[in-house]
Coordinates of N, CA and C and ligand atoms in Angstrom, one line a residue:
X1 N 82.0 88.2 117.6 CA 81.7 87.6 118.9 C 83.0 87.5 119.7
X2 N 84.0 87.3 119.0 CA 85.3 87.0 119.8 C 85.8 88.2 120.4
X3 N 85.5 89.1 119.7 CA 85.8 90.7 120.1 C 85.0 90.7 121.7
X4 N 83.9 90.0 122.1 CA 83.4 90.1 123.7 C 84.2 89.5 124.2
X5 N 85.6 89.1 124.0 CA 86.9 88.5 124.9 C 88.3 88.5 124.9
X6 N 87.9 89.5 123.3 CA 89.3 89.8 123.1 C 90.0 90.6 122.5
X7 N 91.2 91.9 122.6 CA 91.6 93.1 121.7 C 91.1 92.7 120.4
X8 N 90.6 93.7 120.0 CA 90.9 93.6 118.0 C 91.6 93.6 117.6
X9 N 92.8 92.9 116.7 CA 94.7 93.1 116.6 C 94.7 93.2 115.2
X10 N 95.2 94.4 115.2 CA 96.0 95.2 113.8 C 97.4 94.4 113.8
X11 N 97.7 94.0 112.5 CA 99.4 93.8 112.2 C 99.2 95.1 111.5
X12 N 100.8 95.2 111.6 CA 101.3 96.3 110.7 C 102.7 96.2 110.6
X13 N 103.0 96.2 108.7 CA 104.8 95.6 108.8 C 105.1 96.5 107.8
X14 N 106.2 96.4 107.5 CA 106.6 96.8 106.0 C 107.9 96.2 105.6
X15 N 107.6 95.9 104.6 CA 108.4 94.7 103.7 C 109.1 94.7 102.5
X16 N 110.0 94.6 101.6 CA 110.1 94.9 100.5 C 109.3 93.8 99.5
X17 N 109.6 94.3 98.3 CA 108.8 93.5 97.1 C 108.5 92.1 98.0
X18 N 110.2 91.3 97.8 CA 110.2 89.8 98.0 C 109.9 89.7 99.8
X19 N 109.0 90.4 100.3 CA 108.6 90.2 101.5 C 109.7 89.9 102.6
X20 N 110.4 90.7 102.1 CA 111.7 91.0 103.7 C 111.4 91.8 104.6
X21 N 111.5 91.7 106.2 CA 111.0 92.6 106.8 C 112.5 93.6 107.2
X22 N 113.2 93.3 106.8 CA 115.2 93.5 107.4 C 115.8 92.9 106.8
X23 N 117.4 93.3 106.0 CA 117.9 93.1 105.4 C 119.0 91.6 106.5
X24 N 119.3 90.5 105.3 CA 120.1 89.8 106.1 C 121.3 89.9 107.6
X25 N 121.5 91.3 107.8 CA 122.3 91.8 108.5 C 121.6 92.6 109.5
X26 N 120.5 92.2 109.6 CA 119.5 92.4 110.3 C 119.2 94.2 111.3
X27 N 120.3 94.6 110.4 CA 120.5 96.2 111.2 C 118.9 97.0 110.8
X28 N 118.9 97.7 111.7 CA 117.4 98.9 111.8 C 117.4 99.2 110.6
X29 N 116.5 99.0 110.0 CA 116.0 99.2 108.6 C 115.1 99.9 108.4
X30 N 114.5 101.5 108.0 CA 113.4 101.7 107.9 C 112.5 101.5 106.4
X31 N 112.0 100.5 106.4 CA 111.5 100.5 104.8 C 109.9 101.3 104.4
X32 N 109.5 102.2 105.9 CA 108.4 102.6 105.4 C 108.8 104.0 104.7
X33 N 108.2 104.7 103.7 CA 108.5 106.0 103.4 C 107.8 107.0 104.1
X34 N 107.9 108.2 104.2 CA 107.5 109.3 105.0 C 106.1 109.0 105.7
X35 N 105.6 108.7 103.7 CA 103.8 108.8 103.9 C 103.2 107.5 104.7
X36 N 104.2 106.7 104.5 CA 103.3 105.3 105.4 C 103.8 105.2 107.0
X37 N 105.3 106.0 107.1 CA 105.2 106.6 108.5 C 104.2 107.3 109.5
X38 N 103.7 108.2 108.5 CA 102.7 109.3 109.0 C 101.3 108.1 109.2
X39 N 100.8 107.1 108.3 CA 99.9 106.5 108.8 C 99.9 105.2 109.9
X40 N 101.2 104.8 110.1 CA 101.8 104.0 111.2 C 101.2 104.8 112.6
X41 N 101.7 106.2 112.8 CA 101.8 106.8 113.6 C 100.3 107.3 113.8
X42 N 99.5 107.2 112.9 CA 98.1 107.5 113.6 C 97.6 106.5 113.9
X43 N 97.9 105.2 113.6 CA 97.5 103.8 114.0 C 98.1 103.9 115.1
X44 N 99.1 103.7 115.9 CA 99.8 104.1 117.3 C 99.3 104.9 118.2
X45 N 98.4 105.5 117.7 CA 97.7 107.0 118.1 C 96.7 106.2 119.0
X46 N 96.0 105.7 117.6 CA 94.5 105.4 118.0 C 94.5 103.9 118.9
X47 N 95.6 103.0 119.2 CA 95.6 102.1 119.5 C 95.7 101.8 121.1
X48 N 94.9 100.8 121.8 CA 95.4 101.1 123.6 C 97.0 99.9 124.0
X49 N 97.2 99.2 123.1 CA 98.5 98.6 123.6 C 99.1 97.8 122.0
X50 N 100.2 98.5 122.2 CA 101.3 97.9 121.0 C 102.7 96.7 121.7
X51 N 102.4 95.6 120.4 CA 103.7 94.5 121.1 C 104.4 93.8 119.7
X52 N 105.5 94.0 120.3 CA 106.3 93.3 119.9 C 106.8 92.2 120.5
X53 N 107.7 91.1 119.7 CA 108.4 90.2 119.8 C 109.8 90.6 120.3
X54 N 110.3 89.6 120.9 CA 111.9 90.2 121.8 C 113.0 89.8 120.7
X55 N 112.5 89.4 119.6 CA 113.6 89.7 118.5 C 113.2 90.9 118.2
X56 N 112.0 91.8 117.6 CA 112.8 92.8 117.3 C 113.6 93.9 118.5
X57 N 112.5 93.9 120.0 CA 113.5 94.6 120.8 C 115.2 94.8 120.4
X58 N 115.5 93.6 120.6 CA 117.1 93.0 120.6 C 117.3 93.6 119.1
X59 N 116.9 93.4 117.8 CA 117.2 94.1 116.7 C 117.1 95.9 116.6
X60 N 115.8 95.9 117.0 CA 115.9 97.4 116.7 C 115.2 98.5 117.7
X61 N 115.7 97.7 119.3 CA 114.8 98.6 120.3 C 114.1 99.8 120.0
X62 N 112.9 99.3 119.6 CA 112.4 100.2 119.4 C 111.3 100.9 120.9
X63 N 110.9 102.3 120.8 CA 110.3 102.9 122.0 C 108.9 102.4 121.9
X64 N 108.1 102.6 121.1 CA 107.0 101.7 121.1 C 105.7 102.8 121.5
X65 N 105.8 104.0 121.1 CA 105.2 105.4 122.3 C 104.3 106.2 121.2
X66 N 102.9 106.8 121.8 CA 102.7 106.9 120.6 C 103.4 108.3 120.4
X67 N 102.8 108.5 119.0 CA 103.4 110.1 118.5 C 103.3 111.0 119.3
X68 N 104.5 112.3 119.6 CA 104.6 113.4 120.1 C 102.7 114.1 120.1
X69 N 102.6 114.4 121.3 CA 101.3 115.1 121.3 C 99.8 114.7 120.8
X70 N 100.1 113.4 121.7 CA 99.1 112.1 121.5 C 98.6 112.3 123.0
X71 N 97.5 112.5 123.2 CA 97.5 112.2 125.0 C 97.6 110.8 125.6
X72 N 97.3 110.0 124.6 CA 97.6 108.3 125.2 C 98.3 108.2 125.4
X73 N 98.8 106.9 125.9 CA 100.0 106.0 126.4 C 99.8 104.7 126.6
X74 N 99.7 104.4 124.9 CA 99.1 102.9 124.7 C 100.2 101.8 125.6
X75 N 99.9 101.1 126.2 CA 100.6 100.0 126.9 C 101.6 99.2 125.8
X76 N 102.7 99.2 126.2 CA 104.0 98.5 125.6 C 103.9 96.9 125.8
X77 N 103.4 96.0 125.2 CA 103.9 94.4 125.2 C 105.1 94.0 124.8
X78 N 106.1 93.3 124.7 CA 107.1 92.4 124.7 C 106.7 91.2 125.2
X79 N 106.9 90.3 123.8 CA 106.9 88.5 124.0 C 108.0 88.1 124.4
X80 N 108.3 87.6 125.4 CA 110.1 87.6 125.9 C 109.6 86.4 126.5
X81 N 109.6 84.9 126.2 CA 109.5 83.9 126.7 C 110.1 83.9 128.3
X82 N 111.9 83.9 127.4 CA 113.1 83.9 128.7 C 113.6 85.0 129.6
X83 N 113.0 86.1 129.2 CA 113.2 87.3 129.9 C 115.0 88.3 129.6
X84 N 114.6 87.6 128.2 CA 115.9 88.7 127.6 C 116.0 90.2 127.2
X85 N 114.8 90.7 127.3 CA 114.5 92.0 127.6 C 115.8 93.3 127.6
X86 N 116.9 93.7 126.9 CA 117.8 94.4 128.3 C 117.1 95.5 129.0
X87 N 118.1 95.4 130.0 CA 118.1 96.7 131.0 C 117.6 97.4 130.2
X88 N 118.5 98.2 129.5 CA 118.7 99.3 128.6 C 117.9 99.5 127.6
X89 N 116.7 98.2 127.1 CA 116.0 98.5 126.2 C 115.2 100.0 126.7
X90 N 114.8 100.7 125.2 CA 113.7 101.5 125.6 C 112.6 101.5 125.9
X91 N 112.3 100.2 125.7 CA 111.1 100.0 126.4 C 110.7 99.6 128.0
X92 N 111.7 100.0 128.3 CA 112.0 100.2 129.9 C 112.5 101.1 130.2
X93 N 112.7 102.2 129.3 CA 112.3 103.8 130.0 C 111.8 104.1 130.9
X94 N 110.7 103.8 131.2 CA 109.2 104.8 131.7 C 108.8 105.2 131.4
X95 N 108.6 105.6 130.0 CA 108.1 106.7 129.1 C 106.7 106.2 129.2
X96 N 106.3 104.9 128.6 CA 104.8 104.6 129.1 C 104.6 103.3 129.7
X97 N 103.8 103.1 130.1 CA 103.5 101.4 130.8 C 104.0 100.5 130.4
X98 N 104.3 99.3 130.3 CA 105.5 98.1 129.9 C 104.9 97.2 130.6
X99 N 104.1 95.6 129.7 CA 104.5 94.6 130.2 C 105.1 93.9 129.3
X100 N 106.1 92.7 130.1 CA 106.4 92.0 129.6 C 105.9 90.5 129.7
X101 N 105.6 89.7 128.5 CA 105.0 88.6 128.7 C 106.1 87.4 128.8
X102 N 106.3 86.7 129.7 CA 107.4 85.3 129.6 C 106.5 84.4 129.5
X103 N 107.4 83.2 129.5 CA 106.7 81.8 129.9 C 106.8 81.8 131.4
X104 N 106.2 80.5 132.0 CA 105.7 80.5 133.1 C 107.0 79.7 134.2
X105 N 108.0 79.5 133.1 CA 109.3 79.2 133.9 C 110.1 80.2 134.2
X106 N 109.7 81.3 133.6 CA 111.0 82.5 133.7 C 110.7 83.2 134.8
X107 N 111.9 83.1 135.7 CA 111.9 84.2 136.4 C 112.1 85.8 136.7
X108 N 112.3 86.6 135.5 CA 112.8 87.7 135.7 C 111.9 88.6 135.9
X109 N 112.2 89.8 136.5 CA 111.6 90.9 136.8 C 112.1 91.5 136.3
X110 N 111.7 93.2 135.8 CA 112.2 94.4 135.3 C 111.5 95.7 135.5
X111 N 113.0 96.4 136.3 CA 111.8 98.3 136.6 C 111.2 98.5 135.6
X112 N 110.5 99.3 135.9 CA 109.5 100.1 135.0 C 109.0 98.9 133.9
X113 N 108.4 97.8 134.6 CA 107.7 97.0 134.0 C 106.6 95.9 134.8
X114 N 105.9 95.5 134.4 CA 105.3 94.7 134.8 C 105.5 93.3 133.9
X115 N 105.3 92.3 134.6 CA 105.4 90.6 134.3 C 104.1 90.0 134.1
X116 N 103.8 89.2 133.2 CA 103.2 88.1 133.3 C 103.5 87.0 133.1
X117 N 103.2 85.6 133.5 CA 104.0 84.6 132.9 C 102.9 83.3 132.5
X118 N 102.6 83.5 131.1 CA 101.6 82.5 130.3 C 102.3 81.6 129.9
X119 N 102.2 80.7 129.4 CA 102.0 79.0 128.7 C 104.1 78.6 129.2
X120 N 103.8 77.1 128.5 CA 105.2 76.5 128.8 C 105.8 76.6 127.6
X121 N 107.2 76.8 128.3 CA 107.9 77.0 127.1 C 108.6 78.5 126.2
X122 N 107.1 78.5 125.7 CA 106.7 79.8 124.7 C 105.6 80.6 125.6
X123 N 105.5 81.6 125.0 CA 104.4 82.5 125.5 C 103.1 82.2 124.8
X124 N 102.1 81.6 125.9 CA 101.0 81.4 124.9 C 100.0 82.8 124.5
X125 N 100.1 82.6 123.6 CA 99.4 84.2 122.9 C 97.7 83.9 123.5
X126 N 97.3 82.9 123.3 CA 95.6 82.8 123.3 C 95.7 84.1 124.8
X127 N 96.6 83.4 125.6 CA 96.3 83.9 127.2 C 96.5 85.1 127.4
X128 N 97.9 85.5 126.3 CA 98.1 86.9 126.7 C 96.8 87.3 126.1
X129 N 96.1 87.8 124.7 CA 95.2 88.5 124.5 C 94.2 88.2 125.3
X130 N 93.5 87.1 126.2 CA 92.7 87.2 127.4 C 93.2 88.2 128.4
X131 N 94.3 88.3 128.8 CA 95.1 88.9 129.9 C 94.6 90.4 129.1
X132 N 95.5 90.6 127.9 CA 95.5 91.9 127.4 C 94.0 92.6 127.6
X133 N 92.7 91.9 127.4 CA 91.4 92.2 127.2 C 90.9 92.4 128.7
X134 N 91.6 91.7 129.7 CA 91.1 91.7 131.2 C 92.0 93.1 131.8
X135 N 93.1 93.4 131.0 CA 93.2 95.0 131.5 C 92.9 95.9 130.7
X136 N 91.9 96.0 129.8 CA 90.9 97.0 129.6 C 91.6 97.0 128.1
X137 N 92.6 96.3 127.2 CA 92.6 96.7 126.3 C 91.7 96.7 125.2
X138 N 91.3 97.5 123.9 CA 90.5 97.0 123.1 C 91.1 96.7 122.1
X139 N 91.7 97.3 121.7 CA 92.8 97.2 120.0 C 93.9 97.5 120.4
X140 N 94.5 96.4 119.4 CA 96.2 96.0 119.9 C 96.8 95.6 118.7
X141 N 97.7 97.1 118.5 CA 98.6 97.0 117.5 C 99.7 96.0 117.7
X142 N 100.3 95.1 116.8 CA 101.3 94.2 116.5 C 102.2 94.9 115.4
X143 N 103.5 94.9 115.8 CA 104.3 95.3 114.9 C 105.5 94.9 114.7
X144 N 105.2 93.6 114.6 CA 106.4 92.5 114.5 C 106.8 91.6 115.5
X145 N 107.8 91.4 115.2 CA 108.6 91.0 114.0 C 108.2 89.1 112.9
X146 N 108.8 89.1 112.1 CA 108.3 87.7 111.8 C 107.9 86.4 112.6
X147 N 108.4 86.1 113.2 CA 107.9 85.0 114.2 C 106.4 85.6 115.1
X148 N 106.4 86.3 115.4 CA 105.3 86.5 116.4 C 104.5 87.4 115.5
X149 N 104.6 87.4 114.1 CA 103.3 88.0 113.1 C 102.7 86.4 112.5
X150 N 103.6 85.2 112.4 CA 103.2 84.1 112.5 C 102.4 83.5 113.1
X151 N 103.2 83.6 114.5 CA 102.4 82.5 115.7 C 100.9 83.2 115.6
X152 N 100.6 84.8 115.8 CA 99.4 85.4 115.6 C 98.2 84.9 114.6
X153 N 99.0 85.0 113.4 CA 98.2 84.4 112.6 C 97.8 83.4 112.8
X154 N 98.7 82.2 112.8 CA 98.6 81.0 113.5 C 97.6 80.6 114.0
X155 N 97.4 81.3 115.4 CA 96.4 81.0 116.3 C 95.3 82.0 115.9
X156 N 95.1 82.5 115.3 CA 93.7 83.1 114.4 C 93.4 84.4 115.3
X157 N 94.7 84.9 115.5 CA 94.2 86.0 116.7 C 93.8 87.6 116.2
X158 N 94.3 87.6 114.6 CA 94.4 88.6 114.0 C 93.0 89.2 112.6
X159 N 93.2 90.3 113.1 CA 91.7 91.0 112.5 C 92.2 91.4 111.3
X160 N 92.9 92.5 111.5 CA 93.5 93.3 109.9 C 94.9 93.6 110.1
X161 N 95.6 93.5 108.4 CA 97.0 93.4 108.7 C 96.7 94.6 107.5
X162 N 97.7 95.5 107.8 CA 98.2 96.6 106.8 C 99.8 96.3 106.7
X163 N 99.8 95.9 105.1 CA 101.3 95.1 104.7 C 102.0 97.1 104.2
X164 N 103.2 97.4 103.8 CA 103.4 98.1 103.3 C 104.4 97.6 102.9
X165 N 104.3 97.3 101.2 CA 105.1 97.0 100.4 C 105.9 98.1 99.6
X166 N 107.5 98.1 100.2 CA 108.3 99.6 99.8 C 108.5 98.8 98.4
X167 N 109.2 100.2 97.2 CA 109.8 99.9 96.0 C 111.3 99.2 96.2
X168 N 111.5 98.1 96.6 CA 113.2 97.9 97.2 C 112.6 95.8 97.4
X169 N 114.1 95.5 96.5 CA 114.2 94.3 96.2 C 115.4 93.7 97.7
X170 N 115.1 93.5 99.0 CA 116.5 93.1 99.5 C 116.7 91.7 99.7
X171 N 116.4 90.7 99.5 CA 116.7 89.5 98.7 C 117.0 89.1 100.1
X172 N 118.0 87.6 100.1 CA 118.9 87.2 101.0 C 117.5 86.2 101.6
X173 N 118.3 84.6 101.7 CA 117.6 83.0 101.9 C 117.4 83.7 103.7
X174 N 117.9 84.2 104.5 CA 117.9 84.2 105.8 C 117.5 85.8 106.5
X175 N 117.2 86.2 105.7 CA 116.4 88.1 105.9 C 114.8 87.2 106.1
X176 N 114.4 88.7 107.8 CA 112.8 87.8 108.0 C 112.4 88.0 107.0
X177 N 111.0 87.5 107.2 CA 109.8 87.8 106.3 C 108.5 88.0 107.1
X178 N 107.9 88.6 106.1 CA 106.5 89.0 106.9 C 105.6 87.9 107.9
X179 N 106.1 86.7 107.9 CA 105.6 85.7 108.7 C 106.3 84.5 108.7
X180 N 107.2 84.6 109.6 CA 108.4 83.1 109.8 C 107.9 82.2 110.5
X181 N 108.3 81.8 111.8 CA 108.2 80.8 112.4 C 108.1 79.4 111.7
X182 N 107.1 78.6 112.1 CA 107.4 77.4 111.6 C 106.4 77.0 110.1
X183 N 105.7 78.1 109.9 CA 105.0 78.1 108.7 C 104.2 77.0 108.6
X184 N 102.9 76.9 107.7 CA 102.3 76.6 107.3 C 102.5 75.4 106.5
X185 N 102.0 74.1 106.8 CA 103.0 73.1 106.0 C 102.3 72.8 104.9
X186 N 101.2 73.1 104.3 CA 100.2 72.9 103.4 C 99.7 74.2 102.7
X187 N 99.5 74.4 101.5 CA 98.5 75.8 100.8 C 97.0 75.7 101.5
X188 N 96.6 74.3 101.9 CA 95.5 73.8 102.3 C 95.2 74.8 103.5
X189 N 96.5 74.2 104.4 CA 96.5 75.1 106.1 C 96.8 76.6 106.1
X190 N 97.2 77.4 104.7 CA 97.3 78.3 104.9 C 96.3 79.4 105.2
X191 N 96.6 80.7 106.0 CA 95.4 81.5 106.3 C 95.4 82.2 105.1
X192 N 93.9 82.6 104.9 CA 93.7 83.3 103.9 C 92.7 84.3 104.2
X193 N 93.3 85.6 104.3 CA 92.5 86.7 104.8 C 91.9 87.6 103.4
X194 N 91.0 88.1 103.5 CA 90.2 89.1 102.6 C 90.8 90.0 102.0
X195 N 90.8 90.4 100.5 CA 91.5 91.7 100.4 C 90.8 92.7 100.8
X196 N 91.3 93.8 101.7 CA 90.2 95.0 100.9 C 90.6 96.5 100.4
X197 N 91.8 96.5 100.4 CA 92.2 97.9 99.4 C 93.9 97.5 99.3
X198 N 94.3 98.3 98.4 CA 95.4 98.7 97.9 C 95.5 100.0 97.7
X199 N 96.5 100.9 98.2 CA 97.0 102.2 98.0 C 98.0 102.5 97.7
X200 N 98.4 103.1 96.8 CA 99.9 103.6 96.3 C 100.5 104.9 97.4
X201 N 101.1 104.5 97.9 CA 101.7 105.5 98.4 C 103.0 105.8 98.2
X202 N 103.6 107.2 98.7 CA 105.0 108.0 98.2 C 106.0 106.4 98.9
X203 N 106.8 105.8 97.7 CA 108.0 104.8 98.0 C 107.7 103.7 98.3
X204 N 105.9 103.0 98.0 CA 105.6 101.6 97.9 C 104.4 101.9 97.9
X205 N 103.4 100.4 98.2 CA 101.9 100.4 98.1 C 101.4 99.8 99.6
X206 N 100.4 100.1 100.2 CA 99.8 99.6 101.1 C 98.9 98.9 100.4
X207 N 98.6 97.9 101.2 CA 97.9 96.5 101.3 C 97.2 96.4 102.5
X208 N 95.9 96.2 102.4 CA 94.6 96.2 103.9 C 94.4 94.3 103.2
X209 N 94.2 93.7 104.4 CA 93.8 92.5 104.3 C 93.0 92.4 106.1
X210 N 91.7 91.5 105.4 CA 91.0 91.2 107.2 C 91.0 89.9 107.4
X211 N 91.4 89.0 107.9 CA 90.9 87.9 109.0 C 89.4 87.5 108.8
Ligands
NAP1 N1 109.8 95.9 108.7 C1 109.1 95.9 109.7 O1 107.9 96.3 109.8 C2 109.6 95.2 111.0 C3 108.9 95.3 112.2 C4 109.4 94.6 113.3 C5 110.5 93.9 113.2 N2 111.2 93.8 112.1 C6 112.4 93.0 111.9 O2 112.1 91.7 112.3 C7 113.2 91.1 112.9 C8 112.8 90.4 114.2 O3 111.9 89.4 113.9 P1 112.0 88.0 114.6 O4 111.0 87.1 113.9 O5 113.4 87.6 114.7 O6 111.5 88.3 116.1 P2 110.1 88.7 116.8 O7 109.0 88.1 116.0 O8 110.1 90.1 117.1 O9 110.3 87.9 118.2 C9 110.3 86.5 118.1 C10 110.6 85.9 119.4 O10 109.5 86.0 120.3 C11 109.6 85.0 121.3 N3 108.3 84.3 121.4 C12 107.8 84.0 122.6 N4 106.6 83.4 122.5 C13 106.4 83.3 121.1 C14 105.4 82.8 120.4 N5 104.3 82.3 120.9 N6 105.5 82.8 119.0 C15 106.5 83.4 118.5 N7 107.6 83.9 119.1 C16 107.5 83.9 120.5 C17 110.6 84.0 120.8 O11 111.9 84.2 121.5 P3 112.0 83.5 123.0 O12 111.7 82.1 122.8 O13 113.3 83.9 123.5 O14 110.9 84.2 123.8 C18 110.9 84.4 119.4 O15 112.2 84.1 118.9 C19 114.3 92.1 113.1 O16 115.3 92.0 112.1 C20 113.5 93.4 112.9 O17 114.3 94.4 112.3 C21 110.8 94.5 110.9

């Protein structure tokens, strides 16, 4: 029923064992292997808008586009409360559509993007996925970073998460994790989504879990 108001939202991370999504030094890390690359990239394919959080921009500007010889051009989200976006990110290329979501204090504009400005403070998510669903999106990949795979969950916004757990221990008290922000203060409050498969794949295992 919630699907009559709002995208269907895929997470999709990859983590090591001890659920790191990036090594404490926070540099571009790719922990997926070939083969969970290749299924990332048909999830990207099939999806009409992919978002990230403006930590990972700033960590690992990523392009956000689907695969070479895709005819889509799933819509780019950025959660940028304060509008720290850079210039230079690539997600202000033009390569494909771009908004960026702020809070409703922020003033910034940016070429080759569009604005919206939901809740105080923070970006309220309830609004953006109303927003995201009132421009025609249906499924909306999430691909980080910890804080905003949190708040997601959080607010119950998420359908199915595909974890990819690589063979790689990288440790460290302050490396994200698959869901930071302010966590869960109880086992009680925690979410607990469905299992429904595990797959071994070449240099870790995928993990399907549903909402
Ligand atoms: N392994 C993987 O699959 C993977 C994927 C993506 C990222 N990463 C890693 O994850 C790290 C970045 O994660 P991160 O947790 O620092 O950043 P993030 O989740 O990408 O972005 C978090 C930021 O979004 C903004 N925000 C606005 N509204 C929010 C809301 N309602 N809830 C939560 N955040 C909101 C906040 O900054 P403002 O208040 O300034 O808006 C917040 O600091 C990087 O090290 C990156 O390499 C790994």
């Amino acid at each position: 029923l919630r699907h009559a108001v709002r995208p269907k939202v895929t997470v999709n991370c990859a983590a090591s064992i001890d659920g790191k999504i990036a090594p404490t030094s926070r540099v571009q890390t790719r922990l997926s292997s070939p083969a969970d690359l290749e299924r990332v990239r048909a999830l990207r394919a099939e999806c009409d808008a992919i978002l990230v959080g403006i930590g990972t921009v700033l960590a690992d500007d990523p392009g956000l586009l689907a695969p070479q010889g895709s005819e889509r051009k799933p819509l780019r989200v950025v959660v940028d409360s304060r509008g720290r976006t850079p210039r230079s990110a690539k997600v202000l290329d033009g390569g494909a559509p771009t908004l960026v979501a702020t809070s409703v204090e922020c003033q910034a504009n940016f070429a080759n993007a569009e604005v919206v400005r939901l809740g105080r403070g923070k970006v309220d998510l309830i609004k953006l996925m109303d927003e995201l669903h009132d421009r025609g999106v249906k499924s909306l990949l999430v691909e980080g970073g910890g804080a905003i795979i949190f708040s997601m969950v959080a607010a119950k916004l998420v359908d199915d998460l595909f974890l990819f757990i690589a063979d790689v221990v990288l440790g460290g008290r302050d490396a994200p994790t698959v869901a930071d922000g302010s966590g869960f203060p109880r086992l009680e409050d925690a979410a607990r989504p469905m299992f429904v498969s595990s797959t071994r794949l070449d240099g870790g295992t995928l993990m399907h879990y549903r909402f």
